Short mmCIF file of C-alpha atoms in Angstrom, two decimals:
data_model
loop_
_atom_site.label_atom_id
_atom_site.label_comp_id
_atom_site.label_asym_id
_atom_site.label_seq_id
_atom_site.Cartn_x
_atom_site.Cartn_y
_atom_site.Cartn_z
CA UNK A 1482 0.00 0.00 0.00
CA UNK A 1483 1.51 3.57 -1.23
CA UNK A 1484 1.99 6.38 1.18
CA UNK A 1485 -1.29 8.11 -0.45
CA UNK A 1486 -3.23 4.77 -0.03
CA UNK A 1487 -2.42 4.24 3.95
CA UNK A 1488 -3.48 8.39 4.70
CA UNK A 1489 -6.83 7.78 2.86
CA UNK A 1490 -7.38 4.45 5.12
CA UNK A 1491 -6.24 6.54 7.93
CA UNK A 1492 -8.78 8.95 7.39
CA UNK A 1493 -11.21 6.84 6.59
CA UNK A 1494 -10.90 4.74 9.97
CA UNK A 1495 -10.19 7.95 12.11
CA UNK A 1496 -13.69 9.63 10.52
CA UNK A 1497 -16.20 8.17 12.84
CA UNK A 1498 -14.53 8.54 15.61
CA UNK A 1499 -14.17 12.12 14.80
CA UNK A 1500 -18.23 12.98 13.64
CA UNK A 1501 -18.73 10.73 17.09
CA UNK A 1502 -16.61 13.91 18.60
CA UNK A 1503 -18.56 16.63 17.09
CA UNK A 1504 -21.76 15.33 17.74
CA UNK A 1505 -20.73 15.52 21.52
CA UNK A 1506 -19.59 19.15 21.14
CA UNK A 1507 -22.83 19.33 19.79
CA UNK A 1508 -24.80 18.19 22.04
CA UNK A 1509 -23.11 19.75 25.41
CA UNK A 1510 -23.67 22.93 23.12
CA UNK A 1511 -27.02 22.41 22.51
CA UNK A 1512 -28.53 22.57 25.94
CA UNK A 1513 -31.41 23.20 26.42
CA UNK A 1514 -32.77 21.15 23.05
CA UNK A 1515 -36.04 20.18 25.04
CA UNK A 1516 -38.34 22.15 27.74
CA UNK A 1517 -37.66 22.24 31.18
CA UNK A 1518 -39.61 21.54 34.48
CA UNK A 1519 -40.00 24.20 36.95
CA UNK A 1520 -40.92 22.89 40.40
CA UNK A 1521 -42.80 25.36 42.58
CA UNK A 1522 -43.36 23.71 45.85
CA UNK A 1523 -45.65 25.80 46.71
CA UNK A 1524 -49.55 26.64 45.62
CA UNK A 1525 -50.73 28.06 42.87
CA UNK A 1526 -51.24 31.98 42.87
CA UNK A 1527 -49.15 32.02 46.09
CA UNK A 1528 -46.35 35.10 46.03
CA UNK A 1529 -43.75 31.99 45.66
CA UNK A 1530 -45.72 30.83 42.10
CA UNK A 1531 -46.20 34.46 40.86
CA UNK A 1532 -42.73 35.15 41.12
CA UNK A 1533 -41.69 32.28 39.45
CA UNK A 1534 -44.43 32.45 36.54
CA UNK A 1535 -42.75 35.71 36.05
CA UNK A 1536 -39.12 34.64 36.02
CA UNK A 1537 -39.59 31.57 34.24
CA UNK A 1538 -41.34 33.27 31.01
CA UNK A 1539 -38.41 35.30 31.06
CA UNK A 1540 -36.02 33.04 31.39
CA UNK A 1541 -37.51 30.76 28.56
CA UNK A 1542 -36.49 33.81 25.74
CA UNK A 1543 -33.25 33.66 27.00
CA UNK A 1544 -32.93 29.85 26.79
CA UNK A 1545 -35.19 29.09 23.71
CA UNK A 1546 -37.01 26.77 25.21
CA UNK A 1547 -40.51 26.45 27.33
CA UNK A 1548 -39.99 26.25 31.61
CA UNK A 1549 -43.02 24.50 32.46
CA UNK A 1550 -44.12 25.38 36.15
CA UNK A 1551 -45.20 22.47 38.02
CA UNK A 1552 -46.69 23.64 41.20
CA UNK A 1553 -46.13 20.85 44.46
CA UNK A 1554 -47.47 22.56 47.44
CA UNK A 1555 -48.09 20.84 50.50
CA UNK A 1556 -46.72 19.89 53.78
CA UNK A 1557 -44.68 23.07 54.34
CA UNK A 1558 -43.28 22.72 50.64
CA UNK A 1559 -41.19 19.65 51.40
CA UNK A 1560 -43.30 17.54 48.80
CA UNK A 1561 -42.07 19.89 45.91
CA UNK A 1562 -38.68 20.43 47.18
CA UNK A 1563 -38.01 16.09 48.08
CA UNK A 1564 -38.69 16.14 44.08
CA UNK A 1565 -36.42 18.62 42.91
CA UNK A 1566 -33.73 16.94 45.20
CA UNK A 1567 -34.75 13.06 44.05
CA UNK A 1568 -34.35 14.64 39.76
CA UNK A 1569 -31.82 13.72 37.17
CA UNK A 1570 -29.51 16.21 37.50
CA UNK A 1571 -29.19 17.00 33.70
CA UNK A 1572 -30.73 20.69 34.08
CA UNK A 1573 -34.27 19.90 33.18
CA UNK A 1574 -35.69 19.52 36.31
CA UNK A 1575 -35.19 22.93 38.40
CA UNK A 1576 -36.77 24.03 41.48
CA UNK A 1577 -37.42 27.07 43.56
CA UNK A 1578 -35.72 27.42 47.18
CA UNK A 1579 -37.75 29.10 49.76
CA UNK A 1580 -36.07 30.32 52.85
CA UNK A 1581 -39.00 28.38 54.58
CA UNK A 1582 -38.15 24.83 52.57
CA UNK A 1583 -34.44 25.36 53.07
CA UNK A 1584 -33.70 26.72 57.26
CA UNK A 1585 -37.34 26.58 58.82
CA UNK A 1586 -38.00 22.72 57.64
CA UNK A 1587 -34.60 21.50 58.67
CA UNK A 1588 -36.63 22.36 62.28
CA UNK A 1589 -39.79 21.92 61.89
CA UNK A 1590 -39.97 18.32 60.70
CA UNK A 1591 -37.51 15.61 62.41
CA UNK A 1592 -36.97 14.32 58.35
CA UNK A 1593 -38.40 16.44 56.04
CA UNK A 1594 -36.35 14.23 53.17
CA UNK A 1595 -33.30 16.42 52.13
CA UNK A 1596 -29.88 18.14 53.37
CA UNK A 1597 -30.27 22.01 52.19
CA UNK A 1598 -26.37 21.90 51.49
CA UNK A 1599 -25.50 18.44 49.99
CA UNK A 1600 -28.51 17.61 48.22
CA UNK A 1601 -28.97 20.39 45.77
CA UNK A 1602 -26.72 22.88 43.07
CA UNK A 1603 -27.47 26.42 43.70
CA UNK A 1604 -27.71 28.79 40.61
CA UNK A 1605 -28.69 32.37 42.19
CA UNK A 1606 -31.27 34.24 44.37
CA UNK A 1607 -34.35 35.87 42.74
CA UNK A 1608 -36.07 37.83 45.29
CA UNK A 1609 -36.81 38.36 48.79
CA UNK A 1610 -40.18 39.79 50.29
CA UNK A 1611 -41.52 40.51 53.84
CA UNK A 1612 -44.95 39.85 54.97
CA UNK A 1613 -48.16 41.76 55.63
CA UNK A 1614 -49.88 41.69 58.69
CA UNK A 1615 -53.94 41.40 57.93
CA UNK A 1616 -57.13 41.17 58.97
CA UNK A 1617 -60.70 40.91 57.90
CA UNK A 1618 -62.29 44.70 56.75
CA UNK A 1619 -65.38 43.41 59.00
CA UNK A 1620 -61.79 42.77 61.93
CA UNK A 1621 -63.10 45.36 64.70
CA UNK A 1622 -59.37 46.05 64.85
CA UNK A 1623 -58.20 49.26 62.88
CA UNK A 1624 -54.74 48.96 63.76
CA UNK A 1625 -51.61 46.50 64.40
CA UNK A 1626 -51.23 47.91 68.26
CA UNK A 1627 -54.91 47.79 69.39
CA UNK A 1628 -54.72 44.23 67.93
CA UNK A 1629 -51.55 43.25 69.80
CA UNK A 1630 -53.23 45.01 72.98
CA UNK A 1631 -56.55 42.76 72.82
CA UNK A 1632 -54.11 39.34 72.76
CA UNK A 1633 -52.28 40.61 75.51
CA UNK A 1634 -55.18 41.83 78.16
CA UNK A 1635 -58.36 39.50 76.86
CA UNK A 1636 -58.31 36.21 79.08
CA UNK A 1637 -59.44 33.09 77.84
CA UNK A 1638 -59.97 34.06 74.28
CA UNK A 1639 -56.54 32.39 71.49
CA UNK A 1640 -56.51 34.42 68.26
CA UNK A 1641 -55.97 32.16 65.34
CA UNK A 1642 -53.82 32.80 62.88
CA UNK A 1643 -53.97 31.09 58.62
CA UNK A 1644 -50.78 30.29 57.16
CA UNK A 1645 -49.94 28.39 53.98
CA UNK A 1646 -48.41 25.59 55.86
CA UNK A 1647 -46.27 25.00 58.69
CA UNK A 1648 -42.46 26.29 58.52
CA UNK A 1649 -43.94 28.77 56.12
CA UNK A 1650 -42.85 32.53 57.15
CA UNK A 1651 -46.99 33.12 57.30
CA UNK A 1652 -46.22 30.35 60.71
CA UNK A 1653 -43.40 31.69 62.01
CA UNK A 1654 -44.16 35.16 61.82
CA UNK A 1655 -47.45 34.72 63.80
CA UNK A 1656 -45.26 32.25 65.80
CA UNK A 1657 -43.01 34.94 66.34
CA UNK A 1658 -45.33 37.38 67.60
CA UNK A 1659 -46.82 34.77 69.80
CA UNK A 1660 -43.46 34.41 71.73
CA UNK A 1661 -42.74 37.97 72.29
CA UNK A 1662 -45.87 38.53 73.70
CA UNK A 1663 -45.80 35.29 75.71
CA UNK A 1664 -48.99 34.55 74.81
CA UNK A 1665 -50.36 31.49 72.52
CA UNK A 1666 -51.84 31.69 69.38
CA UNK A 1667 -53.82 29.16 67.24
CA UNK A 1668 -51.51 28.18 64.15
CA UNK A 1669 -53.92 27.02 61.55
CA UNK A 1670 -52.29 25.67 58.22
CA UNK A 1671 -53.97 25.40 54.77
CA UNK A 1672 -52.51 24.10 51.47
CA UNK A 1673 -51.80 27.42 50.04
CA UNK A 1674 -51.65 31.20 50.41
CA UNK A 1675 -54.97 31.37 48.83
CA UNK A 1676 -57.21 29.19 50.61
CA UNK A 1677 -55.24 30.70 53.87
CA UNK A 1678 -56.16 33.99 52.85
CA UNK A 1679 -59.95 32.86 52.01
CA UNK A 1680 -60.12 31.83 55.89
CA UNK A 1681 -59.20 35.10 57.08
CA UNK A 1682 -61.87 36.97 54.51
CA UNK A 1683 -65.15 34.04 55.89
CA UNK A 1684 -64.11 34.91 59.49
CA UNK A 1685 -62.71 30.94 60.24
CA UNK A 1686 -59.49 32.88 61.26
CA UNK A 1687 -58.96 36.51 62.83
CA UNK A 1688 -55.36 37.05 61.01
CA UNK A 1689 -52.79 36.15 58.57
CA UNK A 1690 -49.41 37.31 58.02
CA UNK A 1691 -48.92 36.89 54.27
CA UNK A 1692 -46.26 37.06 51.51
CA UNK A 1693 -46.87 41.00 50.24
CA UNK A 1694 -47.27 40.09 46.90
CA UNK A 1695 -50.19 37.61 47.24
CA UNK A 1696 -52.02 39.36 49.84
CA UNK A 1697 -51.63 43.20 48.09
CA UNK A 1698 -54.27 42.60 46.13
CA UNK A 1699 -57.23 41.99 48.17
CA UNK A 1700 -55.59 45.17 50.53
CA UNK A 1701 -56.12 47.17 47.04
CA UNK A 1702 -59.81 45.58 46.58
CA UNK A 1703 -60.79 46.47 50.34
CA UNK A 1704 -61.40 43.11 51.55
CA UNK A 1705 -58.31 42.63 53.84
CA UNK A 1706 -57.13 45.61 55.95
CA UNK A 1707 -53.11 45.58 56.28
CA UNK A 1708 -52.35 46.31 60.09
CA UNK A 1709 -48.30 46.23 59.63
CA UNK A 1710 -45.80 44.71 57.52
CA UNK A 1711 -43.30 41.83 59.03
CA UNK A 1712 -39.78 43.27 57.80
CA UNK A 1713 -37.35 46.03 59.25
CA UNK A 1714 -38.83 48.91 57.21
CA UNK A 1715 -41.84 50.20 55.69
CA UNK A 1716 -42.80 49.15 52.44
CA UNK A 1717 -42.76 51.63 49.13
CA UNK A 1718 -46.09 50.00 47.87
CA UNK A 1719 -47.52 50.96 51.15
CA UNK A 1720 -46.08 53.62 53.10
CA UNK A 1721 -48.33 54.30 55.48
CA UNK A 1722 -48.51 51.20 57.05
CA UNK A 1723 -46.40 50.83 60.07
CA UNK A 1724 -43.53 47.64 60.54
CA UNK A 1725 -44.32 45.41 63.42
CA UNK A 1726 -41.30 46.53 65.30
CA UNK A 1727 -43.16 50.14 65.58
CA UNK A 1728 -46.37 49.10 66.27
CA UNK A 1729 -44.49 47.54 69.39
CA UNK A 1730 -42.92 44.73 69.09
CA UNK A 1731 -39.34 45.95 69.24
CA UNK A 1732 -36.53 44.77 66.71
CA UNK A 1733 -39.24 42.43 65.45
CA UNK A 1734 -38.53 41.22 61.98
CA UNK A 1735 -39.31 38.07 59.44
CA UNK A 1736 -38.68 38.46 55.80
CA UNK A 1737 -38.80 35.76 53.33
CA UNK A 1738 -36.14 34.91 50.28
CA UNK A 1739 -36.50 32.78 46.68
CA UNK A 1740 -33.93 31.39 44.59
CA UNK A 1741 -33.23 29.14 41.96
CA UNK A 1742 -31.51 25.44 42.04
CA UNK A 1743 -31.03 22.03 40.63
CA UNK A 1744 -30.32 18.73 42.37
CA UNK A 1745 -27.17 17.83 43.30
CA UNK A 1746 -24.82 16.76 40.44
CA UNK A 1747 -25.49 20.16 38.05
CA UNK A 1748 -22.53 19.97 35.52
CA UNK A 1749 -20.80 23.18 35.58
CA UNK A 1750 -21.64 24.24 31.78
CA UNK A 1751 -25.24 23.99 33.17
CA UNK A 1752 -25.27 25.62 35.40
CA UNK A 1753 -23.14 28.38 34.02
CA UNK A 1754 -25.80 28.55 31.46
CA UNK A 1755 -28.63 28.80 33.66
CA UNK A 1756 -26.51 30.88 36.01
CA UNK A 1757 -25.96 33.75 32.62
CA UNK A 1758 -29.01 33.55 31.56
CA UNK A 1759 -31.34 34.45 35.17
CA UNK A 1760 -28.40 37.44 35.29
CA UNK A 1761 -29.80 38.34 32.36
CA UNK A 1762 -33.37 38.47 32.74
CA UNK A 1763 -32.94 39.43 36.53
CA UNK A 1764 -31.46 42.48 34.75
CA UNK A 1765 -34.26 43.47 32.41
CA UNK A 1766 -35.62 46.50 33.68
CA UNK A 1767 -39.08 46.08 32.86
CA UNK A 1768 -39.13 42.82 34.57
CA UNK A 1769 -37.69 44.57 37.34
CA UNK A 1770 -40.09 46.79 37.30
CA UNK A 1771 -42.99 44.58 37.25
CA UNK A 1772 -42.05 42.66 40.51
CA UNK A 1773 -41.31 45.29 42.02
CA UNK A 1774 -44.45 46.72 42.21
CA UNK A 1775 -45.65 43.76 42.85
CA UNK A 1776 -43.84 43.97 46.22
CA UNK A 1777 -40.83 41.94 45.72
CA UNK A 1778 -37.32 42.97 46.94
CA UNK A 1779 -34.66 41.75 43.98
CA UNK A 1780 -31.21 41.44 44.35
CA UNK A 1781 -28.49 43.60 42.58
CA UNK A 1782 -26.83 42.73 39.61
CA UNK A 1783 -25.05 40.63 38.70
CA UNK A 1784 -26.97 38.54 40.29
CA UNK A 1785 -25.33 36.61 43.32
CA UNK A 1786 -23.08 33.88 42.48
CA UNK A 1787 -23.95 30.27 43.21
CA UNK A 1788 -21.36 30.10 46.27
CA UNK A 1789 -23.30 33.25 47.65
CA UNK A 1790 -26.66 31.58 47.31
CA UNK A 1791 -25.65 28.76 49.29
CA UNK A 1792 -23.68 30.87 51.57
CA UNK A 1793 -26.97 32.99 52.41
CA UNK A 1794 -28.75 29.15 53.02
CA UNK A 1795 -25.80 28.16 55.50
CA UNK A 1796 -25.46 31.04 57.90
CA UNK A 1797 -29.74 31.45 57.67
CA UNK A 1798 -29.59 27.77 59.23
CA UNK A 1799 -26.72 29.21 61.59
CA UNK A 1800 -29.03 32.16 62.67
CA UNK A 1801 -32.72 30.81 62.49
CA UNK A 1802 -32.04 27.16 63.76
CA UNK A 1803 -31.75 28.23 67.09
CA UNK A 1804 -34.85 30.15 67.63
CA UNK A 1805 -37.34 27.93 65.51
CA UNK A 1806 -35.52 25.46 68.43
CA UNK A 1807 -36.92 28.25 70.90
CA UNK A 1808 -39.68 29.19 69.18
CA UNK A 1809 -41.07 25.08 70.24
CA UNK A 1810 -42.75 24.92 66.59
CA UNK A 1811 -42.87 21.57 65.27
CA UNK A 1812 -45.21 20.39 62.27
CA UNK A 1813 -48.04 18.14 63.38
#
């Protein structure tokens, strides 16, 4: 065989192995070829599945294909969040983290069926929110104080409080308030921010202390009456309604945050990908714009890195570990 012959049979041999290699440059380039799931473990129309309606539309222009929101709400959000763990992680099953499903469930349930750290790959945070203290507009109480006063002084009567599940921040804020005042109040769960709200409009409950964002809108309608919001300063959407902490519970303060992640195992181009491409839309200012007025608080950007995310998730567990411990809350 001439020298000419033995290159062509060279070539020839070497060529499969070679279109083998390029259809594997390919395909790592080619993610996302196929739509991706979006698990909310959380309710639908809750401030958790707004946000993330919101974000993933968004996010789908930037990655050309379809997020798919699959709402899993129940038992505090660990349902939802045991699935995004338990996924293939190939970066089309993704999940939103909930400061509740992440630190208050590592309390709250003796297994609620994931690590926080170890069992998931963090991309960013999307938004943080505080709460809104409310009652009925038929409540007799006009303001956050006179309501605090009556739970203090009236004997033999428990207030009950709605929340979207327990170890949501709707639970531990009213859980909260119950232990500075050192006096008990009836924590009682529903499946979602929506049917929790419903119970404080038929009068089943006297209170709720809701995510801003799903309870602003009944506040605008007239059917709820905000008494104070949960975090360290007033909000912008609604200024003239006092914090907790001034309305007399001092240094009082319970805020809520949302991110995105994968389960454990992301491969770095992933997650690089998705990591570029939330930067991006968390950077569009109309989208900004939007949840912001919706009565979300969004990070900077760049967005924060996905060593900051889970960063924020460790020293949370450091600082809200011990006084869920305190607090005595367990879920039932």
């Amino acid at each position: 065989m001439d020298k000419r012959s033995r290159r062509q049979a060279l070539a020839c041999a070497l060529f499969p192995f070679a279109l083998g290699a390029l259809w594997t440059v390919r395909a790592e380039a080619a993610y996302p070829d196929h739509p991706i799931k979006l698990i909310v473990p959380f309710a639908a129309g809750s401030a958790a599945d707004t946000l993330s309606r919101a974000v993933a539309q968004a996010l789908a222009e930037q990655l050309g294909q379809p997020l798919v929101v699959d709402n899993k709400g129940g038992a505090g959000g660990t349902i939802g969040t045991m699935d995004i763990a338990r996924a293939k992680p190939d970066g089309y099953t993704l999940g939103i983290a909930a400061q509740g499903t992440f630190v208050n469930n590592q309390v709250l349930y003796s297994a609620p069926g994931y690590d926080s750290i170890k069992d998931f790959s963090f991309i960013s945070e999307i938004a943080d929110v505080q709460n809104l203290w409310v009652v009925s507009e038929k409540s007799p109480y006009q303001t956050a104080k006179a309501l605090l006063d009556a739970i203090k002084t009236k004997p033999g009567e428990t207030f009950r409080y709605s929340s979207s599940g327990v170890g949501t921040s709707h639970h531990i804020a009213g859980a909260t308030v119950a232990k500075y005042l050192n006096k008990p109040l009836m924590h009682v769960p529903y499946t979602g921010a929506p049917q929790g709200l419903s119970a404080i409009l038929s009068g089943d409950v006297d209170m709720g202390f809701y995510n801003l964002p799903a309870a602003i809108g009944l506040v605008k309608s007239g059917k709820l009456r905000p008494l104070a919001v949960t975090g360290p300063k007033r909000s912008t959407l609604l200024p003239e309604v006092p914090t907790v902490a001034e309305s007399g519970l001092k240094d009082y303060s319970v805020t809520l945050w949302w991110g995105l992640v994968g389960p454990s195992g992301l491969p770095s181009d992933v997650s690089a990908r998705l990591y570029g491409a939330l930067d991006k839309v968390m950077s569009n200012p109309a989208l900004r714009d939007k949840l912001i007025g919706q009565g979300f608080t969004l990070p900077d950007t760049p967005i924060p890195k996905p060593a900051a995310f889970q960063e924020l998730v460790r020293q949370d567990l450091a600082k809200w570990v011990p006084v869920l411990k305190e607090l005595g809350t367990a879920a039932q």
